[in-house]
């Protein structure tokens, strides 16, 4: 079961998925020479080995590298979808027989589609001008395609493709959790130009700040004594003191407030009369 945070992260992929669906739709329409529809489905967290085993072995996986991020993503095309599109491209009806291998024409389509999709994915996933998305080729043996163990945790964004002559078929965009985190951070930065905010984190900081203790003291009076007189002071000498009308309350070395002396519950007390303007702000 996904946590609330994971569900929130996946929900943030929806706008991007809608845009990717549009660019793939336009690209595939150029191959099928007619109207083509691709709609974005849901995004789901998964483990790569389990996802791979659940797919029909007859299919193509387009591999894309994000060199600047040191990451990779995949686009999965079911074999039956590829066969239908190529058949329609060459004037067929789209009614093809199920089989387990791609023809030379279908492989050319896969590579052509993969390379043309790369800059479109780059624009939607990593718009940083200093980065690129590289198409590194297609794999047609899905069962032999292994990712490093560190990338077992993935997110699968689903799409559904169809046209008048092409039966509905799923298309998958497979992202690592690092890429999803990158997208989430960019979304937060776009929505908060001054920097991402976290309400819970801000509240914890405020709460902690409220518990910080500062040394506070009151100064009843003071007097200036020449150094020469201090050298001659002896027990029994008297220093005249003048009590001020208001006694300062000093916090961390700065005057915070002023008040008058009094009594509260049998103890000497200071009643605050005013707060220093600088500290009040």
CSV table of C-alpha atoms in Angstrom, one decimal:
chain,number,residue,atom,x,y,z
A,1,UNK,CA,0.0,0.0,0.0
A,2,UNK,CA,1.3,3.4,-0.9
A,3,UNK,CA,1.8,6.1,1.8
A,4,UNK,CA,0.0,9.4,1.6
A,5,UNK,CA,3.2,11.1,0.5
A,6,UNK,CA,3.8,8.6,-2.3
A,7,UNK,CA,0.2,9.1,-3.5
A,8,UNK,CA,0.6,12.9,-3.5
A,9,UNK,CA,3.9,12.6,-5.5
A,10,UNK,CA,2.2,10.4,-8.1
A,11,UNK,CA,-0.8,12.7,-8.4
A,12,UNK,CA,1.6,15.5,-9.3
A,13,UNK,CA,2.6,13.6,-12.4
A,14,UNK,CA,-0.9,14.0,-13.9
A,15,UNK,CA,-0.3,17.4,-15.7
A,16,UNK,CA,3.0,16.1,-17.1
A,17,UNK,CA,1.3,12.9,-18.3
A,18,UNK,CA,-1.4,14.9,-20.1
A,19,UNK,CA,1.2,16.9,-22.0
A,20,UNK,CA,3.2,13.8,-22.9
A,21,UNK,CA,0.0,12.1,-24.1
A,22,UNK,CA,-0.5,15.1,-26.5
A,23,UNK,CA,3.0,15.0,-28.0
A,24,UNK,CA,2.9,11.2,-28.4
A,25,UNK,CA,-0.6,11.5,-30.0
A,26,UNK,CA,0.7,14.1,-32.5
A,27,UNK,CA,3.8,12.0,-33.3
A,28,UNK,CA,1.8,8.7,-33.8
A,29,UNK,CA,-0.8,10.5,-35.9
A,30,UNK,CA,2.1,11.3,-38.4
A,31,UNK,CA,2.8,7.6,-38.7
A,32,UNK,CA,-0.8,6.5,-39.1
A,33,UNK,CA,-1.7,9.3,-41.4
A,34,UNK,CA,-4.9,10.0,-39.6
A,35,UNK,CA,-6.5,10.7,-36.2
A,36,UNK,CA,-4.9,9.0,-33.3
A,37,UNK,CA,-5.9,9.2,-29.7
A,38,UNK,CA,-3.7,8.8,-26.6
A,39,UNK,CA,-5.1,9.4,-23.2
A,40,UNK,CA,-3.1,9.5,-19.9
A,41,UNK,CA,-4.0,6.9,-17.3
A,42,UNK,CA,-2.8,6.5,-13.8
A,43,UNK,CA,0.6,6.5,-12.3
A,44,UNK,CA,1.5,3.6,-10.0
A,45,UNK,CA,4.5,2.7,-7.9
A,46,UNK,CA,5.9,-0.8,-8.6
A,47,UNK,CA,9.0,-3.0,-8.5
A,48,UNK,CA,10.7,-3.3,-11.8
A,49,UNK,CA,11.2,-7.1,-11.8
A,50,UNK,CA,7.4,-7.7,-11.0
A,51,UNK,CA,6.4,-5.1,-13.7
A,52,UNK,CA,8.7,-6.8,-16.3
A,53,UNK,CA,7.3,-10.3,-15.7
A,54,UNK,CA,3.7,-9.0,-16.0
A,55,UNK,CA,4.3,-7.7,-19.5
A,56,UNK,CA,3.7,-9.6,-22.8
A,57,UNK,CA,7.3,-10.6,-23.9
A,58,UNK,CA,6.4,-9.4,-27.4
A,59,UNK,CA,7.0,-5.7,-27.2
A,60,UNK,CA,9.6,-3.0,-27.5
A,61,UNK,CA,11.3,-1.0,-24.7
A,62,UNK,CA,12.7,2.4,-25.8
A,63,UNK,CA,15.6,3.4,-23.6
A,64,UNK,CA,16.3,7.1,-22.7
A,65,UNK,CA,19.3,8.4,-20.8
A,66,UNK,CA,19.4,11.6,-18.8
A,67,UNK,CA,23.2,12.0,-18.6
A,68,UNK,CA,23.1,15.1,-16.5
A,69,UNK,CA,21.0,13.4,-13.9
A,70,UNK,CA,22.7,10.0,-14.2
A,71,UNK,CA,19.3,8.4,-14.7
A,72,UNK,CA,17.3,6.5,-17.3
A,73,UNK,CA,13.7,6.0,-18.2
A,74,UNK,CA,11.8,3.6,-20.5
A,75,UNK,CA,8.9,3.7,-22.9
A,76,UNK,CA,7.1,0.4,-23.4
A,77,UNK,CA,5.3,-0.3,-26.6
A,78,UNK,CA,3.3,-3.5,-26.9
A,79,UNK,CA,4.2,-5.5,-30.0
A,80,UNK,CA,0.6,-5.8,-31.2
A,81,UNK,CA,0.3,-2.0,-31.2
A,82,UNK,CA,3.5,-1.6,-33.2
A,83,UNK,CA,2.3,-4.2,-35.8
A,84,UNK,CA,-1.0,-2.4,-36.2
A,85,UNK,CA,0.6,1.1,-36.6
A,86,UNK,CA,3.1,-0.2,-39.3
A,87,UNK,CA,0.3,-2.0,-41.1
A,88,UNK,CA,-1.8,1.1,-41.3
A,89,UNK,CA,1.2,3.2,-42.3
A,90,UNK,CA,1.7,1.0,-45.4
A,91,UNK,CA,-2.0,1.2,-46.3
A,92,UNK,CA,-3.4,-1.8,-44.4
A,93,UNK,CA,-6.5,-2.1,-42.3
A,94,UNK,CA,-4.7,-2.6,-39.0
A,95,UNK,CA,-5.9,-6.2,-38.7
A,96,UNK,CA,-2.8,-8.2,-38.1
A,97,UNK,CA,-2.1,-11.7,-36.8
A,98,UNK,CA,-0.6,-12.2,-33.4
A,99,UNK,CA,3.1,-13.1,-33.6
A,100,UNK,CA,6.3,-13.0,-31.6
A,101,UNK,CA,8.9,-11.2,-33.8
A,102,UNK,CA,9.2,-7.8,-35.4
A,103,UNK,CA,9.7,-7.3,-39.1
A,104,UNK,CA,12.4,-5.1,-40.5
A,105,UNK,CA,9.8,-2.4,-41.2
A,106,UNK,CA,8.5,-2.5,-37.7
A,107,UNK,CA,12.0,-2.2,-36.3
A,108,UNK,CA,12.6,0.9,-38.4
A,109,UNK,CA,9.3,2.3,-37.0
A,110,UNK,CA,10.4,1.6,-33.4
A,111,UNK,CA,13.8,3.3,-33.9
A,112,UNK,CA,12.3,6.3,-35.8
A,113,UNK,CA,9.5,6.8,-33.2
A,114,UNK,CA,12.1,6.4,-30.3
A,115,UNK,CA,14.5,9.0,-31.7
A,116,UNK,CA,11.7,11.5,-32.5
A,117,UNK,CA,10.2,11.1,-29.1
A,118,UNK,CA,13.4,12.0,-27.3
A,119,UNK,CA,13.3,15.8,-27.6
A,120,UNK,CA,9.6,15.8,-26.9
A,121,UNK,CA,10.2,13.9,-23.6
A,122,UNK,CA,13.1,16.2,-22.8
A,123,UNK,CA,10.8,19.3,-23.1
A,124,UNK,CA,8.2,17.9,-20.7
A,125,UNK,CA,10.4,16.0,-18.2
A,126,UNK,CA,13.6,18.0,-18.0
A,127,UNK,CA,13.3,21.5,-19.5
A,128,UNK,CA,16.7,22.5,-18.1
A,129,UNK,CA,18.6,24.0,-21.1
A,130,UNK,CA,21.8,22.4,-20.0
A,131,UNK,CA,20.5,18.9,-20.1
A,132,UNK,CA,19.5,16.4,-22.8
A,133,UNK,CA,17.4,13.3,-23.1
A,134,UNK,CA,19.3,10.7,-25.3
A,135,UNK,CA,17.6,7.9,-27.1
A,136,UNK,CA,19.9,5.0,-26.6
A,137,UNK,CA,18.1,2.3,-28.6
A,138,UNK,CA,15.3,-0.2,-28.3
A,139,UNK,CA,15.2,-3.6,-26.6
A,140,UNK,CA,12.9,-6.2,-27.9
A,141,UNK,CA,13.7,-9.0,-25.4
A,142,UNK,CA,12.0,-7.6,-22.3
A,143,UNK,CA,12.8,-10.6,-20.2
A,144,UNK,CA,16.5,-9.9,-20.7
A,145,UNK,CA,16.3,-6.2,-19.9
A,146,UNK,CA,17.7,-5.7,-16.3
A,147,UNK,CA,18.1,-2.5,-14.4
A,148,UNK,CA,20.6,-2.1,-11.6
A,149,UNK,CA,19.2,-3.2,-8.2
A,150,UNK,CA,19.2,0.4,-7.0
A,151,UNK,CA,16.4,1.1,-9.5
A,152,UNK,CA,14.1,-1.7,-8.6
A,153,UNK,CA,11.6,0.9,-7.3
A,154,UNK,CA,9.9,2.5,-10.2
A,155,UNK,CA,6.8,4.5,-11.2
A,156,UNK,CA,4.8,3.4,-14.2
A,157,UNK,CA,2.7,6.1,-15.9
A,158,UNK,CA,0.2,4.4,-18.2
A,159,UNK,CA,-1.3,5.7,-21.5
A,160,UNK,CA,-3.9,4.2,-23.8
A,161,UNK,CA,-3.5,4.5,-27.5
A,162,UNK,CA,-6.2,3.8,-30.2
A,163,UNK,CA,-7.5,5.0,-33.5
A,164,UNK,CA,-10.2,4.0,-36.0
A,165,UNK,CA,-7.9,1.3,-37.3
A,166,UNK,CA,-5.8,0.6,-34.2
A,167,UNK,CA,-7.3,-1.4,-31.3
A,168,UNK,CA,-6.8,0.1,-27.8
A,169,UNK,CA,-3.5,-0.8,-26.4
A,170,UNK,CA,-1.5,0.4,-23.3
A,171,UNK,CA,1.7,2.3,-23.5
A,172,UNK,CA,3.9,2.7,-20.4
A,173,UNK,CA,6.4,5.4,-19.3
A,174,UNK,CA,8.7,3.9,-16.7
A,175,UNK,CA,10.5,6.3,-14.4
A,176,UNK,CA,12.8,5.7,-11.5
A,177,UNK,CA,11.9,7.2,-8.2
A,178,UNK,CA,14.8,9.6,-8.5
A,179,UNK,CA,13.3,11.1,-11.7
A,180,UNK,CA,9.9,11.4,-10.0
A,181,UNK,CA,11.6,13.2,-7.1
A,182,UNK,CA,13.2,15.6,-9.6
A,183,UNK,CA,9.8,16.4,-11.1
A,184,UNK,CA,8.3,17.0,-7.7
A,185,UNK,CA,11.1,19.3,-6.7
A,186,UNK,CA,10.8,21.3,-9.9
A,187,UNK,CA,7.0,21.6,-9.5
A,188,UNK,CA,7.5,22.9,-5.9
A,189,UNK,CA,10.1,25.4,-7.2
A,190,UNK,CA,7.8,26.6,-10.0
A,191,UNK,CA,4.9,27.1,-7.5
A,192,UNK,CA,7.2,28.7,-4.9
A,193,UNK,CA,9.8,30.9,-6.7
A,194,UNK,CA,11.4,31.9,-3.4
A,195,UNK,CA,12.0,28.2,-2.5
A,196,UNK,CA,9.9,25.2,-1.6
A,197,UNK,CA,8.0,25.4,1.6
A,198,UNK,CA,6.9,22.6,3.9
A,199,UNK,CA,4.1,23.6,6.3
A,200,UNK,CA,4.9,20.8,8.7
A,201,UNK,CA,8.6,21.6,8.7
A,202,UNK,CA,7.9,25.3,9.2
A,203,UNK,CA,5.7,24.6,12.1
A,204,UNK,CA,8.3,22.4,13.7
A,205,UNK,CA,10.9,25.2,13.4
A,206,UNK,CA,8.5,27.7,14.9
A,207,UNK,CA,7.6,25.4,17.7
A,208,UNK,CA,11.3,24.8,18.5
A,209,UNK,CA,12.1,28.5,18.4
A,210,UNK,CA,9.3,29.1,20.9
A,211,UNK,CA,11.0,26.8,23.4
A,212,UNK,CA,14.4,28.5,23.3
A,213,UNK,CA,15.3,30.0,26.6
A,214,UNK,CA,17.1,33.3,27.0
A,215,UNK,CA,18.7,34.7,30.2
A,216,UNK,CA,16.7,37.6,31.5
A,217,UNK,CA,17.5,40.0,34.4
A,218,UNK,CA,16.3,43.2,35.8
A,219,UNK,CA,18.7,46.0,36.8
A,220,UNK,CA,17.4,47.9,39.8
A,221,UNK,CA,20.0,50.5,39.8
A,222,UNK,CA,23.7,51.2,39.1
A,223,UNK,CA,26.3,53.8,39.9
A,224,UNK,CA,29.6,55.0,38.5
A,225,UNK,CA,32.5,54.8,40.9
A,226,UNK,CA,35.9,56.2,40.0
A,227,UNK,CA,38.7,53.7,40.0
A,228,UNK,CA,40.6,55.6,42.7
A,229,UNK,CA,37.6,55.4,45.0
A,230,UNK,CA,37.2,51.7,44.4
A,231,UNK,CA,40.8,51.2,45.6
A,232,UNK,CA,39.9,52.8,48.9
A,233,UNK,CA,36.6,51.1,49.6
A,234,UNK,CA,36.3,49.3,52.9
A,235,UNK,CA,33.6,47.5,54.8
A,236,UNK,CA,31.1,50.0,56.2
A,237,UNK,CA,31.5,52.5,53.3
A,238,UNK,CA,28.2,53.7,51.8
A,239,UNK,CA,27.5,54.3,48.1
A,240,UNK,CA,24.4,56.4,47.4
A,241,UNK,CA,21.9,54.7,45.0
A,242,UNK,CA,19.0,56.2,43.0
A,243,UNK,CA,16.2,53.9,42.1
A,244,UNK,CA,14.9,54.8,38.5
A,245,UNK,CA,11.2,55.4,37.8
A,246,UNK,CA,11.3,52.4,35.5
A,247,UNK,CA,13.5,49.3,35.8
A,248,UNK,CA,14.9,47.7,32.6
A,249,UNK,CA,14.4,44.0,31.7
A,250,UNK,CA,17.5,42.9,29.9
A,251,UNK,CA,17.3,39.8,27.7
A,252,UNK,CA,20.4,38.3,26.1
A,253,UNK,CA,22.3,41.6,26.7
A,254,UNK,CA,19.7,43.9,25.2
A,255,UNK,CA,16.9,45.9,26.9
A,256,UNK,CA,13.7,44.1,26.0
A,257,UNK,CA,11.2,46.0,28.2
A,258,UNK,CA,10.8,48.5,31.1
A,259,UNK,CA,8.6,48.3,34.1
A,260,UNK,CA,8.0,49.3,37.7
A,261,UNK,CA,8.8,47.3,40.9
A,262,UNK,CA,6.0,45.9,42.9
A,263,UNK,CA,4.9,42.8,44.7
A,264,UNK,CA,3.0,39.7,43.6
A,265,UNK,CA,2.1,36.8,45.9
A,266,UNK,CA,4.5,38.0,48.6
A,267,UNK,CA,7.4,38.3,46.2
A,268,UNK,CA,9.1,41.2,44.5
A,269,UNK,CA,7.9,41.5,41.0
A,270,UNK,CA,8.3,43.7,37.9
A,271,UNK,CA,5.2,45.0,36.1
A,272,UNK,CA,5.9,45.6,32.4
A,273,UNK,CA,5.0,49.1,31.3
A,274,UNK,CA,6.3,49.1,27.7
A,275,UNK,CA,8.2,47.0,25.2
A,276,UNK,CA,11.2,48.4,23.4
A,277,UNK,CA,10.2,49.2,19.8
A,278,UNK,CA,13.1,47.4,18.2
A,279,UNK,CA,12.4,44.2,20.1
A,280,UNK,CA,8.6,44.5,19.4
A,281,UNK,CA,9.3,44.4,15.7
